[in-house]
């Protein structure tokens, strides 16, 4: 069996810009520290995020687009000049149309390779990032020609926040010529042979995907200059681009490519994959694992997400335990527990609110699967304290006055946590006594107050107002709560300790869950004890029976409150109403408020985000629930496995539309989606 099988596309796909073809399929090469190279297989830049070099800051809170493109032009032995690059412009023009010369695109070992053919002349490009550094190597090699071919590479540059644009009428780029290239903004450097300085703005480059998302699609690109060489068959032109220490030259581009391939082979071997799909998922998982000053962390998705506690811990098993990377995982868990405690000390709320509960789940799975009792002994007590404080049962958070801790500011702490500031919400001293999650009633279940900024994982907002507020006692939060209590009890026992209060809390919450959440429709309530509905009027509370996938966690988690119960009906209903080829809908088609499309401006997209949009990561809980209930699982993953070569190549998208044909949406490379597909394949 051929593991690490490449994805190969011929000219019908890579030389076409039509929907579903070369401009819709994207490749990603991460640098292992939060930056990346990314684009489409046709070479057309369709997103503001597309670049050959995008650089992340040390805190993983910002990225900058640097080298946008290297535009290749060949001069044939006949003297004819042929551009091999493609740009789209705000006027609607696509010029030049170099993609028409593509005969092959290949993604092998996670690295892209292009081949252009102009008659009997064949040129190849491959690229890679130096792992652990913001450093790119690009190799152009002449494969076939009747004589010498001159190759020119125009460096199209910028330096801007990845979420924005830079225009010619703004601040000029600072450019400094060096012996073999150029330094841009004192932020990154380009080096290669035959450098000739440029100095011209190319106006109104158009990114069609941003237009589709209702965002500004137009920017200007600076032609900093060009590299050039005359090549014989087998000869290569190599270009390097890097940030960081600009005085320290990286290894040659060909060396970077070879090292990246060797590393990919080792990753796949270490994961011990059963088939080529498992090998592809091991490589896909690696894209999200990054090195930071405080240890390993996880990027939630490329190109626009950063690191978030809930996403990281949901993805933990599939990224680390099912790829043979347990030692890295242990370091991540220790760092994340420390960071979560620091966040609680500083009065910061996690958004979504279930992040700490997923943290317990990840630690418990690590200890259970690897037998790591040392980790249990180290983390059981701080985790227990964290969770009890998180739900209002532990000692109240009373951080020292600001003048005693001047270093603890919102932005500084976010950097320490490797978490973007928008995911941590400061709370007032008065609010600290009323957690956003709390055991408010004698039933021992968690109540969530969506008016307090932090939301459940269904956390889309429009103008600051939650689209899916879910105030009350959400089903998956309480399933995670029961699971976390059992997990903490197990961790303490592994460390040789007991906590009778936890045992009592678990018994109470478990019994209440089993009694409270069954809805008369044959599935579970999504939220119980919610505020009364606007219509019909009356009553003191409302039990929301909307058919959503959140209930699956009540059956799927290792200590789920309904695991092993004779209640397969909710799982069957979820399969019938929510299951699609790419995952589960966030709301059933027949429910009020269902939205089956997920495109348009941000308001339209956020409105649909959890109102019918498909989430691939939910395939894991669904199949776990099926396995626990003894229900069939054959063929459920067929669509997701095929999706590996549809959009984000070798990876799985964040979301998809609820209506067929379930076009992929969101980020094309999603950590949770990849991790849950990888994890559940190991269980089947």
Short mmCIF file of C-alpha atoms in Angstrom, two decimals, residues 25-350:
data_model
loop_
_atom_site.label_atom_id
_atom_site.label_comp_id
_atom_site.label_asym_id
_atom_site.label_seq_id
_atom_site.Cartn_x
_atom_site.Cartn_y
_atom_site.Cartn_z
CA UNK A 25 -8.68 24.35 -4.39
CA UNK A 26 -6.11 25.66 -1.93
CA UNK A 27 -2.78 24.40 -0.62
CA UNK A 28 -1.10 25.26 2.69
CA UNK A 29 2.51 24.97 3.85
CA UNK A 30 2.88 26.11 7.49
CA UNK A 31 6.16 27.16 9.07
CA UNK A 32 5.51 25.58 12.48
CA UNK A 33 5.45 28.93 14.30
CA UNK A 34 2.10 30.28 13.09
CA UNK A 35 3.04 31.61 9.66
CA UNK A 36 2.53 29.96 6.31
CA UNK A 37 2.66 29.90 2.54
CA UNK A 38 -0.76 29.46 0.97
CA UNK A 39 -2.51 29.81 -2.36
CA UNK A 40 -4.54 28.07 -5.04
CA UNK A 41 -3.37 25.33 -7.35
CA UNK A 42 -3.94 27.61 -10.36
CA UNK A 43 -1.68 30.27 -8.87
CA UNK A 44 -4.45 32.88 -8.73
CA UNK A 45 -4.56 34.77 -5.43
CA UNK A 46 -8.22 34.65 -4.42
CA UNK A 47 -7.90 35.68 -0.75
CA UNK A 48 -6.27 38.60 1.02
CA UNK A 49 -4.48 35.91 3.05
CA UNK A 50 -2.79 34.22 0.10
CA UNK A 51 0.96 34.68 0.14
CA UNK A 52 4.21 32.84 -0.32
CA UNK A 53 5.33 34.26 3.02
CA UNK A 54 2.92 35.20 5.82
CA UNK A 55 4.57 35.86 9.18
CA UNK A 56 3.04 35.35 12.65
CA UNK A 57 4.04 37.24 15.76
CA UNK A 58 5.40 35.39 18.79
CA UNK A 59 2.08 35.59 20.64
CA UNK A 60 0.11 34.06 17.75
CA UNK A 61 -2.25 37.02 17.83
CA UNK A 62 -1.29 38.66 14.52
CA UNK A 63 -0.06 37.69 11.07
CA UNK A 64 1.42 39.86 8.35
CA UNK A 65 1.34 39.16 4.64
CA UNK A 66 4.82 39.70 3.22
CA UNK A 67 5.75 38.17 -0.15
CA UNK A 68 2.49 37.99 -2.07
CA UNK A 69 3.80 36.28 -5.21
CA UNK A 70 6.78 35.43 -7.36
CA UNK A 71 5.53 36.04 -10.89
CA UNK A 72 7.41 33.80 -13.33
CA UNK A 73 8.11 34.70 -16.95
CA UNK A 74 10.11 32.54 -19.36
CA UNK A 75 11.95 33.58 -22.49
CA UNK A 76 12.00 30.59 -24.83
CA UNK A 77 14.89 29.56 -27.11
CA UNK A 78 12.86 31.10 -29.93
CA UNK A 79 12.96 34.47 -28.18
CA UNK A 80 9.25 34.47 -27.33
CA UNK A 81 8.35 35.68 -23.84
CA UNK A 82 5.61 33.80 -21.96
CA UNK A 83 4.22 34.82 -18.53
CA UNK A 84 3.34 31.86 -16.31
CA UNK A 85 1.51 33.81 -13.59
CA UNK A 86 -2.11 34.91 -13.24
CA UNK A 87 -3.73 37.91 -11.58
CA UNK A 88 -7.30 39.11 -11.39
CA UNK A 89 -7.94 42.85 -11.34
CA UNK A 90 -10.74 45.03 -10.01
CA UNK A 91 -11.72 45.87 -13.59
CA UNK A 92 -12.73 42.24 -14.07
CA UNK A 93 -9.75 41.44 -16.26
CA UNK A 94 -7.71 38.30 -15.70
CA UNK A 95 -4.25 39.06 -17.06
CA UNK A 96 -1.94 37.50 -17.77
CA UNK A 97 -3.36 33.99 -17.96
CA UNK A 98 -0.33 31.91 -17.14
CA UNK A 99 -2.45 29.22 -15.50
CA UNK A 100 -3.42 28.09 -19.01
CA UNK A 101 0.08 26.61 -19.35
CA UNK A 102 -0.23 24.42 -16.24
CA UNK A 103 -0.17 20.72 -17.08
CA UNK A 104 0.15 19.39 -13.52
CA UNK A 105 -0.25 20.26 -9.88
CA UNK A 106 0.88 17.77 -7.26
CA UNK A 107 0.68 17.86 -3.48
CA UNK A 108 3.21 15.31 -2.20
CA UNK A 109 4.45 15.10 1.40
CA UNK A 110 2.29 18.15 2.05
CA UNK A 111 4.33 20.23 -0.41
CA UNK A 112 3.04 21.72 -3.68
CA UNK A 113 4.63 21.23 -7.08
CA UNK A 114 3.57 22.90 -10.33
CA UNK A 115 4.56 22.05 -13.91
CA UNK A 116 4.04 24.44 -16.80
CA UNK A 117 4.35 23.31 -20.40
CA UNK A 118 4.88 25.64 -23.36
CA UNK A 119 5.27 23.23 -26.23
CA UNK A 120 8.49 21.32 -25.62
CA UNK A 121 9.56 23.54 -22.70
CA UNK A 122 8.63 22.29 -19.21
CA UNK A 123 9.32 24.27 -16.03
CA UNK A 124 8.68 23.04 -12.49
CA UNK A 125 8.22 24.94 -9.22
CA UNK A 126 8.25 23.51 -5.71
CA UNK A 127 8.42 25.24 -2.36
CA UNK A 128 8.64 24.57 1.37
CA UNK A 129 8.99 26.35 4.69
CA UNK A 130 11.84 25.71 7.13
CA UNK A 131 10.06 24.18 10.11
CA UNK A 132 10.27 26.38 13.19
CA UNK A 133 11.24 29.51 11.27
CA UNK A 134 9.42 32.04 9.06
CA UNK A 135 11.60 31.01 6.13
CA UNK A 136 10.55 30.05 2.59
CA UNK A 137 12.50 28.25 -0.09
CA UNK A 138 11.27 28.26 -3.71
CA UNK A 139 12.91 26.16 -6.41
CA UNK A 140 12.27 26.57 -10.16
CA UNK A 141 13.81 23.81 -12.26
CA UNK A 142 13.93 23.43 -16.03
CA UNK A 143 12.73 19.92 -16.87
CA UNK A 144 12.72 19.97 -20.66
CA UNK A 145 13.69 22.41 -23.41
CA UNK A 146 15.39 22.41 -26.84
CA UNK A 147 17.85 25.02 -25.62
CA UNK A 148 18.59 27.50 -22.81
CA UNK A 149 15.58 29.20 -21.23
CA UNK A 150 15.71 32.51 -19.39
CA UNK A 151 13.56 32.67 -16.25
CA UNK A 152 12.55 35.89 -14.50
CA UNK A 153 10.75 36.01 -11.13
CA UNK A 154 9.07 39.31 -10.22
CA UNK A 155 8.74 39.75 -6.44
CA UNK A 156 5.29 41.18 -5.67
CA UNK A 157 5.47 42.48 -2.13
CA UNK A 158 3.54 44.10 0.67
CA UNK A 159 3.70 44.28 4.47
CA UNK A 160 0.32 44.47 6.12
CA UNK A 161 -1.98 42.86 8.63
CA UNK A 162 -3.32 39.66 7.09
CA UNK A 163 -6.89 40.84 7.67
CA UNK A 164 -6.49 44.07 5.71
CA UNK A 165 -5.11 45.65 2.57
CA UNK A 166 -2.33 48.05 1.64
CA UNK A 167 -2.77 50.69 -1.04
CA UNK A 168 -0.36 52.78 -3.03
CA UNK A 169 -1.77 56.02 -1.63
CA UNK A 170 -0.86 55.02 1.93
CA UNK A 171 2.49 54.93 3.64
CA UNK A 172 5.21 53.84 1.19
CA UNK A 173 6.99 50.55 1.68
CA UNK A 174 10.49 50.91 3.08
CA UNK A 175 12.79 49.06 0.70
CA UNK A 176 16.52 48.50 1.16
CA UNK A 177 18.57 46.82 -1.56
CA UNK A 178 21.20 44.30 -0.47
CA UNK A 179 23.76 42.38 -2.52
CA UNK A 180 21.47 39.56 -3.67
CA UNK A 181 18.01 40.95 -3.14
CA UNK A 182 16.05 43.30 -0.95
CA UNK A 183 14.88 43.97 2.61
CA UNK A 184 11.27 45.13 2.95
CA UNK A 185 10.13 47.24 5.91
CA UNK A 186 13.07 45.81 7.89
CA UNK A 187 10.66 42.91 8.43
CA UNK A 188 11.64 40.35 5.80
CA UNK A 189 14.27 39.71 3.18
CA UNK A 190 14.35 38.21 -0.30
CA UNK A 191 17.50 36.68 -1.77
CA UNK A 192 18.41 34.94 -5.02
CA UNK A 193 20.42 35.26 -8.23
CA UNK A 194 20.31 38.02 -10.81
CA UNK A 195 18.46 40.57 -8.70
CA UNK A 196 17.33 43.74 -10.46
CA UNK A 197 15.52 46.38 -8.42
CA UNK A 198 12.00 47.33 -9.45
CA UNK A 199 9.95 50.03 -7.80
CA UNK A 200 6.40 50.15 -9.10
CA UNK A 201 2.95 49.66 -7.61
CA UNK A 202 0.58 47.30 -9.41
CA UNK A 203 -2.84 48.72 -8.66
CA UNK A 204 -6.17 47.06 -7.92
CA UNK A 205 -5.30 43.39 -7.50
CA UNK A 206 -8.62 41.64 -6.86
CA UNK A 207 -9.34 38.76 -4.44
CA UNK A 208 -12.60 37.14 -5.50
CA UNK A 209 -13.09 35.15 -2.29
CA UNK A 210 -13.05 38.36 -0.24
CA UNK A 211 -15.67 39.88 -2.53
CA UNK A 212 -17.81 36.79 -1.99
CA UNK A 213 -17.46 37.30 1.78
CA UNK A 214 -18.57 40.92 1.55
CA UNK A 215 -15.13 42.26 2.41
CA UNK A 216 -12.82 44.67 0.61
CA UNK A 217 -11.31 42.61 -2.23
CA UNK A 218 -8.86 45.16 -3.64
CA UNK A 219 -5.24 45.89 -2.77
CA UNK A 220 -2.08 47.16 -4.45
CA UNK A 221 1.12 45.14 -4.76
CA UNK A 222 4.65 46.53 -4.88
CA UNK A 223 7.01 45.14 -7.52
CA UNK A 224 10.20 45.23 -5.48
CA UNK A 225 12.32 43.76 -8.26
CA UNK A 226 13.10 40.54 -10.11
CA UNK A 227 15.42 37.55 -9.90
CA UNK A 228 16.69 36.06 -13.16
CA UNK A 229 18.79 33.23 -14.53
CA UNK A 230 19.34 31.38 -17.79
CA UNK A 231 18.73 27.68 -17.25
CA UNK A 232 19.80 24.52 -19.01
CA UNK A 233 17.87 21.26 -18.52
CA UNK A 234 18.16 20.17 -14.88
CA UNK A 235 19.33 23.55 -13.61
CA UNK A 236 17.36 25.52 -11.01
CA UNK A 237 16.78 29.07 -9.87
CA UNK A 238 16.41 29.18 -6.08
CA UNK A 239 14.89 32.05 -4.10
CA UNK A 240 14.74 32.48 -0.33
CA UNK A 241 12.37 34.70 1.66
CA UNK A 242 12.54 34.97 5.43
CA UNK A 243 11.70 37.07 8.47
CA UNK A 244 13.33 37.20 11.89
CA UNK A 245 17.12 37.56 11.88
CA UNK A 246 17.63 39.09 8.45
CA UNK A 247 21.40 38.90 8.74
CA UNK A 248 21.43 35.12 9.12
CA UNK A 249 20.92 33.52 5.75
CA UNK A 250 18.77 30.36 5.75
CA UNK A 251 19.81 27.10 4.05
CA UNK A 252 19.47 26.99 0.25
CA UNK A 253 15.92 26.64 -1.02
CA UNK A 254 16.51 23.11 -2.33
CA UNK A 255 17.81 22.08 1.09
CA UNK A 256 14.69 23.46 2.76
CA UNK A 257 12.48 21.50 0.36
CA UNK A 258 14.42 18.28 0.92
CA UNK A 259 14.33 18.73 4.71
CA UNK A 260 10.58 19.31 4.62
CA UNK A 261 10.03 16.11 2.67
CA UNK A 262 12.22 14.16 5.08
CA UNK A 263 10.32 15.59 8.05
CA UNK A 264 6.99 14.64 6.45
CA UNK A 265 8.17 11.05 6.01
CA UNK A 266 9.18 10.89 9.68
CA UNK A 267 5.85 12.32 10.83
CA UNK A 268 3.92 9.75 8.84
CA UNK A 269 6.12 6.93 10.08
CA UNK A 270 5.67 8.07 13.68
CA UNK A 271 1.90 8.12 13.29
CA UNK A 272 1.93 4.49 12.06
CA UNK A 273 -0.97 5.03 9.63
CA UNK A 274 -3.12 2.14 8.48
CA UNK A 275 -3.76 3.59 5.03
CA UNK A 276 -3.07 6.58 2.80
CA UNK A 277 -5.95 8.59 4.30
CA UNK A 278 -4.52 8.14 7.78
CA UNK A 279 -1.13 9.26 6.45
CA UNK A 280 -2.71 12.36 4.91
CA UNK A 281 -4.46 13.17 8.19
CA UNK A 282 -1.22 12.82 10.15
CA UNK A 283 0.34 15.45 7.88
CA UNK A 284 -2.79 17.59 8.06
CA UNK A 285 -2.69 17.46 11.86
CA UNK A 286 0.90 18.65 11.90
CA UNK A 287 -0.08 21.90 10.19
CA UNK A 288 -1.90 23.08 13.32
CA UNK A 289 0.77 22.21 15.90
CA UNK A 290 3.11 25.15 16.45
CA UNK A 291 6.08 25.89 18.68
CA UNK A 292 5.94 28.89 21.01
CA UNK A 293 8.14 30.24 23.77
CA UNK A 294 5.93 28.43 26.31
CA UNK A 295 5.82 25.14 24.41
CA UNK A 296 3.54 23.55 21.82
CA UNK A 297 0.23 25.15 20.90
CA UNK A 298 -2.49 24.68 18.31
CA UNK A 299 -3.69 27.01 15.56
CA UNK A 300 -7.46 26.53 15.27
CA UNK A 301 -7.48 27.05 11.51
CA UNK A 302 -5.80 28.68 8.55
CA UNK A 303 -5.68 31.31 7.31
CA UNK A 304 -7.40 33.56 9.87
CA UNK A 305 -7.75 31.76 13.21
CA UNK A 306 -5.27 31.84 16.06
CA UNK A 307 -5.13 29.67 19.22
CA UNK A 308 -8.25 29.07 21.35
CA UNK A 309 -8.59 26.87 24.42
CA UNK A 310 -11.84 25.13 23.47
CA UNK A 311 -10.78 24.37 19.90
CA UNK A 312 -7.38 23.12 21.05
CA UNK A 313 -8.77 20.75 23.64
CA UNK A 314 -11.55 19.46 21.40
CA UNK A 315 -8.87 18.63 18.84
CA UNK A 316 -6.34 17.30 21.33
CA UNK A 317 -6.79 13.55 20.91
CA UNK A 318 -6.82 13.59 17.13
CA UNK A 319 -3.86 15.95 16.83
CA UNK A 320 -1.58 14.42 19.46
CA UNK A 321 -2.64 11.03 20.80
CA UNK A 322 -3.62 9.57 17.43
CA UNK A 323 -0.46 10.80 15.70
CA UNK A 324 2.10 9.49 18.18
CA UNK A 325 2.88 12.92 19.66
CA UNK A 326 1.98 12.34 23.30
CA UNK A 327 5.10 13.95 24.76
CA UNK A 328 4.38 17.20 22.93
CA UNK A 329 0.79 16.91 24.06
CA UNK A 330 1.77 16.61 27.71
CA UNK A 331 3.78 19.83 27.47
CA UNK A 332 0.82 21.56 25.85
CA UNK A 333 -1.57 20.42 28.58
CA UNK A 334 0.71 21.62 31.35
CA UNK A 335 1.11 25.01 29.70
CA UNK A 336 -2.62 25.36 29.07
CA UNK A 337 -3.60 24.52 32.64
CA UNK A 338 -1.13 27.11 33.91
CA UNK A 339 -2.45 29.69 31.44
CA UNK A 340 -6.09 28.99 32.32
CA UNK A 341 -5.35 29.45 36.02
CA UNK A 342 -3.60 32.74 35.27
CA UNK A 343 -6.62 33.85 33.25
CA UNK A 344 -8.91 33.08 36.18
CA UNK A 345 -6.58 34.96 38.55
CA UNK A 346 -6.72 38.01 36.29
CA UNK A 347 -10.51 37.97 36.05
CA UNK A 348 -10.77 36.95 32.41
CA UNK A 349 -13.62 34.85 31.09
CA UNK A 350 -13.11 32.19 28.46
#
